[in-house]
Amino acid sequence: MSTTLTPILTKTWGEDRSWTLESYERTQQGYQGLRAALGRERDDLVQALKDSGLRGRGGAGFPTGMKWGFLPPDDGKPRYLVVNADESEPGTCKDIPLMMANPQVLIEGVAITSFAIRCNHAFIYLRGEVAHVYRRLLRAVEEAYAAGHLGKNIHGSGFDLDVTVHAGAGAYICGEETALLDSLEGRRGQPRLKPPFPAVAGLYSRPTVVNNVESIASVPGIALHGADWFGSMGTEKSKGFGIFSLSGHVKRPGQYEAPMGITLRELIDMAGGMRDPEKALKFWTPGGSSTPIFTAEHLDVPLDFDSVASAGSMLGTRALQIFDETVSVVRAVSRWTDFYMHESCGKCTPCREGTWWLSQILHRIEAGQGLQEDIDKLLDICDNILGRAFCALGDGATSPITSAIQYFREEFEAGMHTPAAELFPPAASTLFGSKESVSA
Amino acid sequence: MAQFGEQTASGHLHVSPESKAPYDADVLAQLRADAETIIARYPVPRSALLPMLHLVQSVDGYITGRGIAVCAEMLDLTLAEVSAVATFYTQYKRHPNGEYTVGVCTNTLCAIMGGDEIWQSVSEHLGIGHDETTADGKITLERIECNAACDYAPVVMTNWEFFDNQTPESTVQLVDDLRAGKDVTPTRGPNKVCTFKQTSRLLAGFNDGLADEGVSAGPASTEGTRLARAKGWVAPGDDAPQANEEVHP
Ligand SMILES: Cc1cc2nc3c(=O)[nH]c(=O)nc-3n(C[C@H](O)[C@H](O)[C@H](O)COP(=O)(O)O)c2cc1C
Ligand code: SF4
Ligand code: FES
């Protein structure tokens, strides 16, 4: 195996009290990146981020330094950094453990980024359904203030920064950056028309950078070790490292921090192989449920932005959900579709109505009561959503359906007469059910 | 979608009269003082609305008519504007919530790994369905969406604390313990699960001082880190550790 793991953000997870400032400063050169940054020109920092090649870790992969560079020139009025900690894309489970085990690296990243973009009040928008992570963030901010890493005149630099950690209240759509801003302003979380982009008119209509947790947590390393260090990992167009989240039918699901471009074959090997070596890999998501599924034929696709895109999907959030041959693809897709129906914000018709229809049709196919024209109808509805929805949630809702029909059309056809649960008894897929069958 | 309070035939939202009964003077004074603290965190007052609604739940156990009225008055919004926000988010409860919200993840990954079986077992055991509460007022059961813990599937959340790698049996035991008033400990969280009202107060941004309890990370979160240590793999510029630790003894 050529690729090896690169523990950076995950390096101290699991160590005793790894979430404390004391641990962060002792074991990870904590806040030395901030001290170095405060002595530099702000524009140099933005340039360093551009040079590093860091692309957003929240799903879309937009170059982070370029995003910072889009802010208009300083007019002396407020501008904001908002960290997107809403992590709710099905399969995605990297930011939550990061903030639980190592919140200080995020806070340091917030401080450096805020300095670079001339922001004096930053926000972390955390999904509300993770109480202990909220505690850890509140505590991390308290500790950082007490140590002078936040607050007034940070380390004598004249730079002031306040950080507010804000809990949402349960709504996947608030991960979409403009819906997040509306939610943070105390409204229903519904996407805004773009342009104007947040860089021009974001929070309170002021210039705003919205970045993912892992993107911002990657900043201290770049500030301390340099753009070349970061770029020494990964591929030409997807530089650096990322946390790859394996879940489902592998022996050891979990978080694996690796250079961009690692393959699923390598990762499954690191995770101890498939849960049951007798049962083959059937399908998987490269980047959460909104990215078209892959199959065993994609095991060697380098997991970087461009290679995954050329193979017909998206790297997304590196949320690798692994399903073996015991799983009905119809059942999986039908459940994801229920999710999109439930989470559709209702603002635009194609998504609000379309996800509802998709869900109805998939339920009857799953029950073995599909109608002859149902597959065409599914594809037709997807076609009417994709590219016509107001935001990417609607597009994402079509991904699992169209890709599953592409690779497993015959399973949808079987749904005209046979229930999915008969073709693929659910007990065979469960963790506990399978233990019995393995020991039997 | 569940209704806020009850929806009348004419389509109007109906908030129950008892939920509009005024607060006692001391409760109201505390609520207003806490709300002022929240408002002070933001450059624009309206940003305080979501945390203030969590605060209302910390007092009333759900979103009440009187709570909506206080938010509207303090933020200079209409009742309709506040209600519109309160009905958008799933964590805001539209009727009195149990002391513990038990949420079974039935999104695809968890469902397939056993979440559907867990859901069926606890639902049958308690005799209630989604967003329903046991007669003793202890438990409100929910189907929840992916809670960013798929590497611990199947996952159950209790008042938004993680219960990882659950089975039907462990979840039935969990709800029995909660109903019997026993302390229960999340897999990754504080030493004991807080009540719904206590958690709501935390989510309003009032630190409860429990951050230093619990593990830093669960075993799945550190799989990669432990493997790297065992193999002697490091990031560029890092000193190689001694590759002596057994990963999976
Ligand atoms: C429906 C939807 C949900 C999203 N959820 C998240 C999320 O939970 N976290 C996140 O960082 N980005 C999420 N995004 C992407 C954000 O809109 C945005 O691109 C991202 O936060 C930018 O940060 P980055 O450039 O650092 O990746 C979501 C997008 C959509 C359309
Ligand atoms: S695509 Fe869906 S989530 Fe996005 S704006 Fe339209 S209805 Fe809302
Ligand atoms: S699918 Fe259950 S936590 Fe992600």
XYZ file of C-alpha atoms in Angstrom, chain A residues 1 3-8 10-20 80 87-93 96-97 100-101 121 123 125 127-136 138-139 142 164-171 173-174 183-190 203-204 229 232-233 246-249 252-257 270 321-323 327-328 331-332 335-336 338-339 342-343 345 426-427 429-432, chain B residues 1 41-44 46-51 54 77 81 83-85 87-92 106-109 111-118 130 143 145-154 157 159-162 165-169 188-190 192 194 199 201-225 227-229 233-239 247-248:
200
model
C 0.000 0.000 0.000
C -0.642 5.797 0.847
C -0.274 6.221 4.591
C -2.372 8.150 7.069
C -1.370 11.672 8.125
C -2.702 12.390 11.599
C -2.804 16.171 11.989
C -6.928 13.925 14.590
C -3.506 13.396 16.118
C -4.418 13.876 19.756
C -7.998 12.650 19.701
C -8.572 10.130 22.415
C -5.791 11.436 24.582
C -6.600 12.440 28.118
C -8.399 15.810 28.159
C -7.360 16.494 24.570
C -10.045 19.213 24.388
C -8.367 21.512 26.872
C -17.842 38.589 9.569
C -22.757 18.958 9.874
C -25.936 17.145 8.836
C -25.282 15.632 5.400
C -26.123 11.933 5.830
C -22.909 9.995 6.320
C -20.857 13.000 7.367
C -19.349 12.620 10.820
C -18.522 16.732 15.317
C -15.733 14.503 16.703
C -15.509 17.338 20.675
C -11.875 16.214 20.910
C -16.742 39.216 15.505
C -19.658 33.092 14.764
C -23.051 27.979 13.898
C -26.249 22.203 14.760
C -28.318 22.094 17.935
C -28.497 18.311 18.257
C -25.070 17.766 19.796
C -25.168 19.011 23.384
C -21.724 17.847 24.451
C -20.025 19.416 21.464
C -21.679 22.695 22.345
C -20.281 22.444 25.870
C -16.793 21.769 24.554
C -18.298 27.109 24.887
C -15.522 25.969 27.202
C -13.826 30.679 27.545
C -20.001 33.644 19.607
C -20.948 29.977 19.478
C -24.540 29.675 18.336
C -26.686 26.528 18.474
C -29.176 25.862 15.707
C -32.413 24.003 16.304
C -32.581 21.108 13.875
C -32.759 21.716 10.119
C -30.942 23.096 5.170
C -29.183 25.433 7.605
C -31.045 31.255 10.514
C -28.267 33.071 12.345
C -30.238 36.273 11.835
C -33.165 34.673 13.668
C -35.259 33.672 10.683
C -36.493 30.461 9.103
C -33.477 28.834 7.504
C -34.227 29.309 3.832
C -24.533 38.269 7.664
C -26.531 41.463 8.315
C 4.028 21.821 3.831
C 3.360 18.370 -0.019
C 0.366 16.169 0.720
C -15.925 5.327 6.967
C -19.247 3.975 8.113
C -21.339 0.911 7.476
C -20.178 -2.537 6.509
C -13.603 -0.807 11.836
C -15.735 2.186 10.877
C -14.205 5.467 11.933
C -12.228 8.559 11.034
C -9.117 8.204 8.887
C -7.097 11.340 8.182
C -6.959 0.153 6.733
C -20.938 5.003 3.629
C -20.244 1.402 2.745
C -22.995 -1.082 1.937
C -28.446 -4.275 1.287
C -31.339 -3.328 -0.965
C -34.490 0.642 0.459
C -31.413 2.828 0.905
C -34.891 6.279 2.966
C -32.573 9.005 1.751
C -37.597 10.550 2.879
C -34.795 12.622 4.372
C -38.455 16.018 5.385
C -35.655 18.577 5.084
C -37.334 24.000 3.213
C -33.002 -6.465 6.556
C -31.753 -8.638 9.413
C -27.511 -6.139 7.171
C -27.723 -5.241 10.837
C -24.806 -5.228 13.216
C -26.478 -7.455 15.771
C -45.432 17.522 9.425
C -24.187 38.404 22.391
C -25.256 39.627 18.967
C -24.789 42.820 16.970
C -28.456 42.625 15.907
C -33.092 39.292 16.204
C -30.160 36.841 16.092
C -31.111 35.981 19.661
C -34.395 34.396 18.575
C -33.244 30.788 18.191
C -31.432 30.682 21.545
C -34.405 27.166 23.470
C -41.348 41.069 16.197
C -42.880 36.124 12.852
C -44.272 31.398 15.330
C -42.975 31.060 11.787
C -39.486 30.492 13.147
C -42.451 25.929 13.543
C -39.525 25.621 11.126
C -37.055 23.777 13.342
C -37.521 20.232 14.594
C -35.980 20.799 18.020
C -38.755 23.172 19.004
C -33.462 5.967 11.106
C -31.584 7.665 8.307
C -30.287 5.139 5.774
C -26.941 4.119 7.258
C -31.500 2.153 9.661
C -29.680 -0.521 7.710
C -27.218 -1.227 10.510
C -30.170 -1.901 12.841
C -31.858 1.426 13.539
C -35.146 0.220 12.074
C -35.170 -2.781 14.420
C -34.312 -0.515 17.361
C -42.971 9.425 16.608
C -37.256 9.195 14.661
C -32.156 12.088 10.885
C -28.404 11.511 10.632
C -26.782 12.933 13.755
C -23.200 12.952 12.453
C -22.220 9.747 14.227
C -22.554 7.198 11.423
C -19.298 5.496 12.402
C -21.118 4.486 15.602
C -24.260 3.196 13.858
C -26.856 2.411 15.006
C -29.676 10.284 21.039
C -31.645 14.779 25.046
C -29.029 15.234 22.320
C -26.304 13.155 23.952
C -24.725 10.264 22.048
C -23.585 1.322 18.806
C -27.017 0.532 20.174
C -29.093 -2.633 19.932
C -32.836 -3.139 20.478
C -32.045 -4.581 23.918
C -19.721 10.356 24.526
C -21.040 13.044 26.840
C -21.293 14.098 30.460
C -25.211 11.663 33.267
C -29.489 16.108 31.679
C -30.328 20.658 27.888
C -30.892 25.906 28.785
C -27.478 24.786 27.587
C -28.591 25.209 23.964
C -29.649 28.756 24.818
C -25.934 29.304 25.387
C -25.726 28.977 29.152
C -22.701 26.858 29.939
C -23.585 24.159 32.462
C -19.975 23.461 33.402
C -20.009 19.828 32.248
C -17.582 20.192 29.317
C -14.762 18.517 31.199
C -16.762 15.360 31.798
C -16.706 12.372 29.464
C -14.299 11.015 26.888
C -12.419 13.134 24.389
C -13.358 10.794 21.577
C -14.970 7.412 21.167
C -13.137 4.392 19.753
C -14.340 4.828 16.163
C -13.207 8.460 16.078
C -9.650 7.352 16.874
C -9.388 4.266 14.627
C -7.190 6.065 12.121
C -5.049 7.740 14.745
C -3.611 2.652 13.265
C -1.162 5.371 12.260
C 0.582 5.159 15.613
C 2.802 6.721 10.033
C 3.144 10.456 10.579
C 2.320 13.678 8.795
C 5.217 15.481 7.042
C 7.414 17.253 9.564
C 6.262 15.161 12.503
C 8.655 12.982 14.471
C -3.894 -1.471 17.489
C -6.429 -4.104 18.197
